[in-house]
Every structure is written in structure tokens, then in C-alpha cells.
PDB file of C-alpha atoms in Angstrom:
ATOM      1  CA  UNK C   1      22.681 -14.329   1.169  1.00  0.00           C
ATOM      2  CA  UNK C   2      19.574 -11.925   0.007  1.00  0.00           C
ATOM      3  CA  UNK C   3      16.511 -13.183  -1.687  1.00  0.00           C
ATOM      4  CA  UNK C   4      15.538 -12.886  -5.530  1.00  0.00           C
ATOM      5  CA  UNK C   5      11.977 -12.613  -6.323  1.00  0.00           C
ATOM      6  CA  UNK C   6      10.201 -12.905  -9.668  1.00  0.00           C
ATOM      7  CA  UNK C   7       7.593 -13.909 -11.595  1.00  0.00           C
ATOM      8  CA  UNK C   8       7.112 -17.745 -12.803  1.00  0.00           C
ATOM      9  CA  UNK C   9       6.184 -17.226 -16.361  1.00  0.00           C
ATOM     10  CA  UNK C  10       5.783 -20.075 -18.997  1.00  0.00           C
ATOM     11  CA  UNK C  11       8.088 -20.396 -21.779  1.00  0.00           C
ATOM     12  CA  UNK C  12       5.975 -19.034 -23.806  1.00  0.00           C
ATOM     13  CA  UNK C  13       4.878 -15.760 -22.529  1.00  0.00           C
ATOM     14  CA  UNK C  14       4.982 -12.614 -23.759  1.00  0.00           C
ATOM     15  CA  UNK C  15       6.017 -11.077 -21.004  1.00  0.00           C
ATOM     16  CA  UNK C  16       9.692 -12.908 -21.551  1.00  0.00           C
ATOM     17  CA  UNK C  17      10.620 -10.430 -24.073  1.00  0.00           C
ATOM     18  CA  UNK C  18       9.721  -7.119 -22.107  1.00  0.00           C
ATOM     19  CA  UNK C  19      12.580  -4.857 -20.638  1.00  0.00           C
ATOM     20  CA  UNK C  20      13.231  -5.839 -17.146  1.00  0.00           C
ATOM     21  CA  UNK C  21      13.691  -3.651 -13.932  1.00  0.00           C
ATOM     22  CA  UNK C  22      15.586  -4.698 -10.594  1.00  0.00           C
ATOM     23  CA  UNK C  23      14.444  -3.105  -7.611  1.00  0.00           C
ATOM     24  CA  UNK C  24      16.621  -3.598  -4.284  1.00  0.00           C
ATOM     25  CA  UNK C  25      15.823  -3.163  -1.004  1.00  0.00           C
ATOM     26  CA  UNK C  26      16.258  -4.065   2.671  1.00  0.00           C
ATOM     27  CA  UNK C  27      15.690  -7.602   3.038  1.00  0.00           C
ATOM     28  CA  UNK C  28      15.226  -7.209   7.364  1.00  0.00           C
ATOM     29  CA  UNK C  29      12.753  -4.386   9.166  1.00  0.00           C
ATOM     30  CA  UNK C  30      16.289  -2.943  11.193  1.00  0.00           C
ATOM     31  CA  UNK C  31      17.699  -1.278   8.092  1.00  0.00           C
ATOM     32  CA  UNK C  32      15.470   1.868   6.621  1.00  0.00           C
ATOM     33  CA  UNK C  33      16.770   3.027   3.291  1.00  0.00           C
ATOM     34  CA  UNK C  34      14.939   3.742  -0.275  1.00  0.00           C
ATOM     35  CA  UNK C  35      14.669   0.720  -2.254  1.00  0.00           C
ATOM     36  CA  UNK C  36      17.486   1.112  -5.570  1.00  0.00           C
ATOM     37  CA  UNK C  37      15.685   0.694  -8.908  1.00  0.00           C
ATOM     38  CA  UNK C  38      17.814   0.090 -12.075  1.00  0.00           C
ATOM     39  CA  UNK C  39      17.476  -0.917 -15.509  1.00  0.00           C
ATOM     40  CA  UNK C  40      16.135  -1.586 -17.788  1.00  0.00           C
ATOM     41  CA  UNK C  41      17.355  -5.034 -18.488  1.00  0.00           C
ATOM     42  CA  UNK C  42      16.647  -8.188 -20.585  1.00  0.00           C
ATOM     43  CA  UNK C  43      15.111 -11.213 -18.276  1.00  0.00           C
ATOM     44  CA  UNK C  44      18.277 -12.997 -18.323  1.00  0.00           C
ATOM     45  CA  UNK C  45      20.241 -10.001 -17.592  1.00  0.00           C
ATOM     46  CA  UNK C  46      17.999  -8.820 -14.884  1.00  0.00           C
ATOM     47  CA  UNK C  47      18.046 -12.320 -13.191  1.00  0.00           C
ATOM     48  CA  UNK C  48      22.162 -12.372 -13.437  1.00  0.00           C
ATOM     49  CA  UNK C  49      22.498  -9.297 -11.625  1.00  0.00           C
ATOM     50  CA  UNK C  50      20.440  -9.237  -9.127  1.00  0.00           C
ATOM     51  CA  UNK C  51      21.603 -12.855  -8.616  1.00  0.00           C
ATOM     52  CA  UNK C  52      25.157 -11.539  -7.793  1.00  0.00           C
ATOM     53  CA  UNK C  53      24.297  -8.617  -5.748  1.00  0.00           C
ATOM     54  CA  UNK C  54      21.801 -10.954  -3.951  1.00  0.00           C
ATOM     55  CA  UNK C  55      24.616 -13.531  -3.643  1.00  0.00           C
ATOM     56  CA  UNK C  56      27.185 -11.427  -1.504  1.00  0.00           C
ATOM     57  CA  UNK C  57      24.539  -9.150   0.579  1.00  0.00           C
ATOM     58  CA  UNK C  58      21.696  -9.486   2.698  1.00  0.00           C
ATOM     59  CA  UNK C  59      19.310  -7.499   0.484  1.00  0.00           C
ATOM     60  CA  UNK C  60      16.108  -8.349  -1.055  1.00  0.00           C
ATOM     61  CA  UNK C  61      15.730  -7.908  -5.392  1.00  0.00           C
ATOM     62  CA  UNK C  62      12.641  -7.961  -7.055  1.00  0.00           C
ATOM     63  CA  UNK C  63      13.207  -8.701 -11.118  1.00  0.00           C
ATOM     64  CA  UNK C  64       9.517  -7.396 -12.764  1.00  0.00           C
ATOM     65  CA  UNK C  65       9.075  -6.274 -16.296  1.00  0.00           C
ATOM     66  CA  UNK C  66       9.006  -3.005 -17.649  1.00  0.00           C
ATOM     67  CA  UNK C  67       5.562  -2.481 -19.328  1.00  0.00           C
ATOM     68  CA  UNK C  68       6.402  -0.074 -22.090  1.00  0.00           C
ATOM     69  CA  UNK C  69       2.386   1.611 -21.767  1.00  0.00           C
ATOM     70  CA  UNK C  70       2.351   4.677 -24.818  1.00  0.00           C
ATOM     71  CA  UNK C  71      -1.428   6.160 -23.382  1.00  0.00           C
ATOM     72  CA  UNK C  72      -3.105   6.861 -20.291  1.00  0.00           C
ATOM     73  CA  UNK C  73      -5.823   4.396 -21.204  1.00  0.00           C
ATOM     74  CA  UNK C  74      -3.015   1.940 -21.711  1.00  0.00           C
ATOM     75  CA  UNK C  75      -1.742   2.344 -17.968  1.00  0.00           C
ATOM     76  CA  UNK C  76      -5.296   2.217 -16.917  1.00  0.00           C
ATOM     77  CA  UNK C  77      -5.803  -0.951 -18.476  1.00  0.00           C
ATOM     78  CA  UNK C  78      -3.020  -2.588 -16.700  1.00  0.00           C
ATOM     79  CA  UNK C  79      -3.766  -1.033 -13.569  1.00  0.00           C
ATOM     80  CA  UNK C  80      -7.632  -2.163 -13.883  1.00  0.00           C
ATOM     81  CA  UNK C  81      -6.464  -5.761 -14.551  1.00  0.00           C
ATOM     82  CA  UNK C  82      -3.792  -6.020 -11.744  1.00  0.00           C
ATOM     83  CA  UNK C  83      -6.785  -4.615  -9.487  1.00  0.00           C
ATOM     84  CA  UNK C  84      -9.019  -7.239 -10.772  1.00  0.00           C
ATOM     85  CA  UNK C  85      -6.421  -9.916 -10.633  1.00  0.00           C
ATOM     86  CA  UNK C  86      -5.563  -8.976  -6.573  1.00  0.00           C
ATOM     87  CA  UNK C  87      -9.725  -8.939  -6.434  1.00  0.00           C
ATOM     88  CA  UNK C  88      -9.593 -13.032  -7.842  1.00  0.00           C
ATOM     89  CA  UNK C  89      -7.082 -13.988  -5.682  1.00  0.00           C
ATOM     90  CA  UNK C  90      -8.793 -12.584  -2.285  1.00  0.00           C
ATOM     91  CA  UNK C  91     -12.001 -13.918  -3.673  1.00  0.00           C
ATOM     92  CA  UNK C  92      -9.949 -17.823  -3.713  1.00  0.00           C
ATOM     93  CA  UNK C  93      -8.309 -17.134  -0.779  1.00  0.00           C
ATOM     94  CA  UNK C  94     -11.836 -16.645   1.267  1.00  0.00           C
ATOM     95  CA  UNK C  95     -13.596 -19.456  -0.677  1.00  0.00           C
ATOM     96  CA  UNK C  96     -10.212 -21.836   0.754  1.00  0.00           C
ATOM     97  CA  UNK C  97     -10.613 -24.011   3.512  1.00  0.00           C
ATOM     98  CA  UNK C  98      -7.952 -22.251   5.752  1.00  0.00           C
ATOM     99  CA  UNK C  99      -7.830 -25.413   8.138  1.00  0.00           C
ATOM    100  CA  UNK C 100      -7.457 -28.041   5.037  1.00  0.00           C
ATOM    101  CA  UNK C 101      -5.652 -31.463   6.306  1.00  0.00           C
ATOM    102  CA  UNK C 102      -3.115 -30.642   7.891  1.00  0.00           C
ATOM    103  CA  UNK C 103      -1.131 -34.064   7.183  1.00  0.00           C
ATOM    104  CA  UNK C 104      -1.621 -34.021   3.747  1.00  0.00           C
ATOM    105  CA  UNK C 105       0.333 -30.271   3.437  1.00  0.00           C
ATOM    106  CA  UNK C 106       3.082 -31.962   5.801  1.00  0.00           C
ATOM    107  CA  UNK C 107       3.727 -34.824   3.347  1.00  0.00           C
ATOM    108  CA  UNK C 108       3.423 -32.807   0.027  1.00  0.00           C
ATOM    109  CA  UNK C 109       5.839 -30.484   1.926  1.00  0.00           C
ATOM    110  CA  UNK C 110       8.294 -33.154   2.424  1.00  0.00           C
ATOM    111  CA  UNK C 111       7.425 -34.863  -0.856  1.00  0.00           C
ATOM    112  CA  UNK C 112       8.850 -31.298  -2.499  1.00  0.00           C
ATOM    113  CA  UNK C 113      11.560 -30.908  -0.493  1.00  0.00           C
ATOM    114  CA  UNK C 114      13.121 -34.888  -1.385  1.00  0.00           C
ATOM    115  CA  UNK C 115      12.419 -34.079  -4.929  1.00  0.00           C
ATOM    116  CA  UNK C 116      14.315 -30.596  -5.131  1.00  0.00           C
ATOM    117  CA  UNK C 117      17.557 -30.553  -6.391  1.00  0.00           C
ATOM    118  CA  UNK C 118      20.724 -28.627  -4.584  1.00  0.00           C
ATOM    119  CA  UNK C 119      20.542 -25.261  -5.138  1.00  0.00           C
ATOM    120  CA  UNK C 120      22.520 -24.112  -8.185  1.00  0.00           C
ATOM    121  CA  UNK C 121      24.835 -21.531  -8.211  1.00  0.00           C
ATOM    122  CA  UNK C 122      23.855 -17.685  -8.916  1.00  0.00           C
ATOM    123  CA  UNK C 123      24.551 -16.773 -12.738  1.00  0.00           C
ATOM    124  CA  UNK C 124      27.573 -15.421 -13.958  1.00  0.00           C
ATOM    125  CA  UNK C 125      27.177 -11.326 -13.930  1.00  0.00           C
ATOM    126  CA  UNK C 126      26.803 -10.350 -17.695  1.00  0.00           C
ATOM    127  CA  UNK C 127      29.156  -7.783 -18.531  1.00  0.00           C
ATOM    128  CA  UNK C 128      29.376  -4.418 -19.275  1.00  0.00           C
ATOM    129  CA  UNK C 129      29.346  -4.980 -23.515  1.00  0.00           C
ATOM    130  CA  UNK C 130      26.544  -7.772 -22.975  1.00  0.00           C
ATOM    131  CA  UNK C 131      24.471  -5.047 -20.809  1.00  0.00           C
ATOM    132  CA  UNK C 132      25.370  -2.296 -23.491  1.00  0.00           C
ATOM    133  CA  UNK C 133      24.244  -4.970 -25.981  1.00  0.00           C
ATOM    134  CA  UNK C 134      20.807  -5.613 -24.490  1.00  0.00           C
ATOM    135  CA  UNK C 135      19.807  -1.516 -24.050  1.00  0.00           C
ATOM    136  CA  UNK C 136      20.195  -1.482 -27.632  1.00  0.00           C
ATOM    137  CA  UNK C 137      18.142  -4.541 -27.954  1.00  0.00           C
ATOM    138  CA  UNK C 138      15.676  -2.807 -25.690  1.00  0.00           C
ATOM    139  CA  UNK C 139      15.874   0.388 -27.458  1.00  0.00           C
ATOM    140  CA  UNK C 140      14.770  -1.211 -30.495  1.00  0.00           C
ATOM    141  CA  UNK C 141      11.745  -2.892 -29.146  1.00  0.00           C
ATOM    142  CA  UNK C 142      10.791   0.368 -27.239  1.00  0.00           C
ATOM    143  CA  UNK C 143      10.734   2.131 -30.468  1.00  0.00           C
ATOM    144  CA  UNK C 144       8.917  -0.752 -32.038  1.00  0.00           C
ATOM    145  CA  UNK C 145       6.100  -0.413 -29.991  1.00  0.00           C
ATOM    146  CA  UNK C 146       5.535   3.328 -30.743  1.00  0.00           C
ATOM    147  CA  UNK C 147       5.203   2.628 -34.388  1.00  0.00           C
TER     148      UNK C 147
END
């Protein structure tokens, strides 16, 4: 089994109803090979297929959305706010205490682990007239956003 990585977005984000990529790739250092991008996909889509590639092979998909960006300035926005977001987070991780109580991560840890429940099984692989569906659905929004 291969590992599925994503964002954890609220319900309520606006992110949710952005076109999706997939992007696989070796999941171990011993295989060398150019990471596979497809899409683009609604979320749920996205998840579903990656879920059952992910499912049968020892590969690594990461589900991100699409950010349909019209200008320049646009894509320099999002780039200056990713670089300012990756600038907050190294600015927390240096103001941590990196040797916190050590116990107290154990039983939180362990605490987690009790509560979780077994791990459900991968999504059912929409299919070709769902996928077909959601392009069109994705069309529309694309061309939404130009107007």
C-alpha cells in the first residue's frame, strides 16, 4: 500500500470547490522515475483515484488544488503568500521548545491512537462518465472565473 497526501481543509473552504490535480510518484529513494501528474479533478474525484492507485501499489499521491490564476500578479500573489506562510511556520518552529515533555507527547500519542477508528476502506474509483461529468463541471467554473 502507497500513501495519499492532502490538505485538511474545513468544510467550509473555498478551496473545496477548486479543480484538483494528482501527482504520483515514488514512494521509496530505490526507484528514480518522473513523478505522473493528471487531472484536473473534483476533490472527491481526485481523492477516489488516487485512493485506488495508492491502494494496489507502493507509490506516493499528492491530491492539491488547481489554482485557476488569470495574471501574472495573480501567480505572484499566491506565490508571495505560500513564501510568507513557509516564513510563519519556520518562525513557530524556532520559537518551539524542541525538547517539550517528553511523557506528555507519549500519552497524547497513545491517547490518539485508542481513539482512532480502523482504517476505512479506499473509495470506490469514480468512473469514466462521473470523471467526464466533473471536467465539464470544471470547465464551467474555469470559464467562470475569466468573466
Amino acid at each position: 500500500m502507497g500513501a495519499l497526501v492532502t490538505l485538511d481543509l474545513p468544510d467550509d473552504s473555498p478551496m473545496l470547490g477548486l479543480p484538483w490535480i494528482i501527482t504520483f510518484a515514488p514512494l521509496g529513494a530505490d526507484d528514480e522515475w518522473e513523478p505522473v501528474v493528471c487531472g484536473p479533478y473534483e476533490r472527491a474525484h481526485a481523492l477516489a483515484l488516487a485512493e485506488a492507485v495508492v491502494a494496489e501499489e507502493q507509490l506516493m499521491a499528492v491530491v492539491e488544488p488547481l489554482l485557476p490564476a488569470l495574471t501574472p500578479e495573480e501567480i505572484r500573489g499566491e506565490i508571495a503568500a505560500a513564501q510568507i506562510a513557509a516564513e510563519d511556520e519556520a518562525a513557530e518552529i524556532d520559537q518551539a521548545d524542541l525538547y517539550g515533555d517528553f511523557e506528555d507527547v507519549i500519552d497524547e500519542e497513545l491517547e490518539r491512537a485508542a481513539e482512532r477508528e480502523p482504517e476505512p476502506e479506499p473509495a470506490k474509483a469514480p468512473d469514466r462518465e462521473e470523471i467526464r461529468a466533473g471536467f465539464a463541471r470544471i470547465a464551467a467554473l474555469l470559464i467562470a472565473k475569466g468573466g
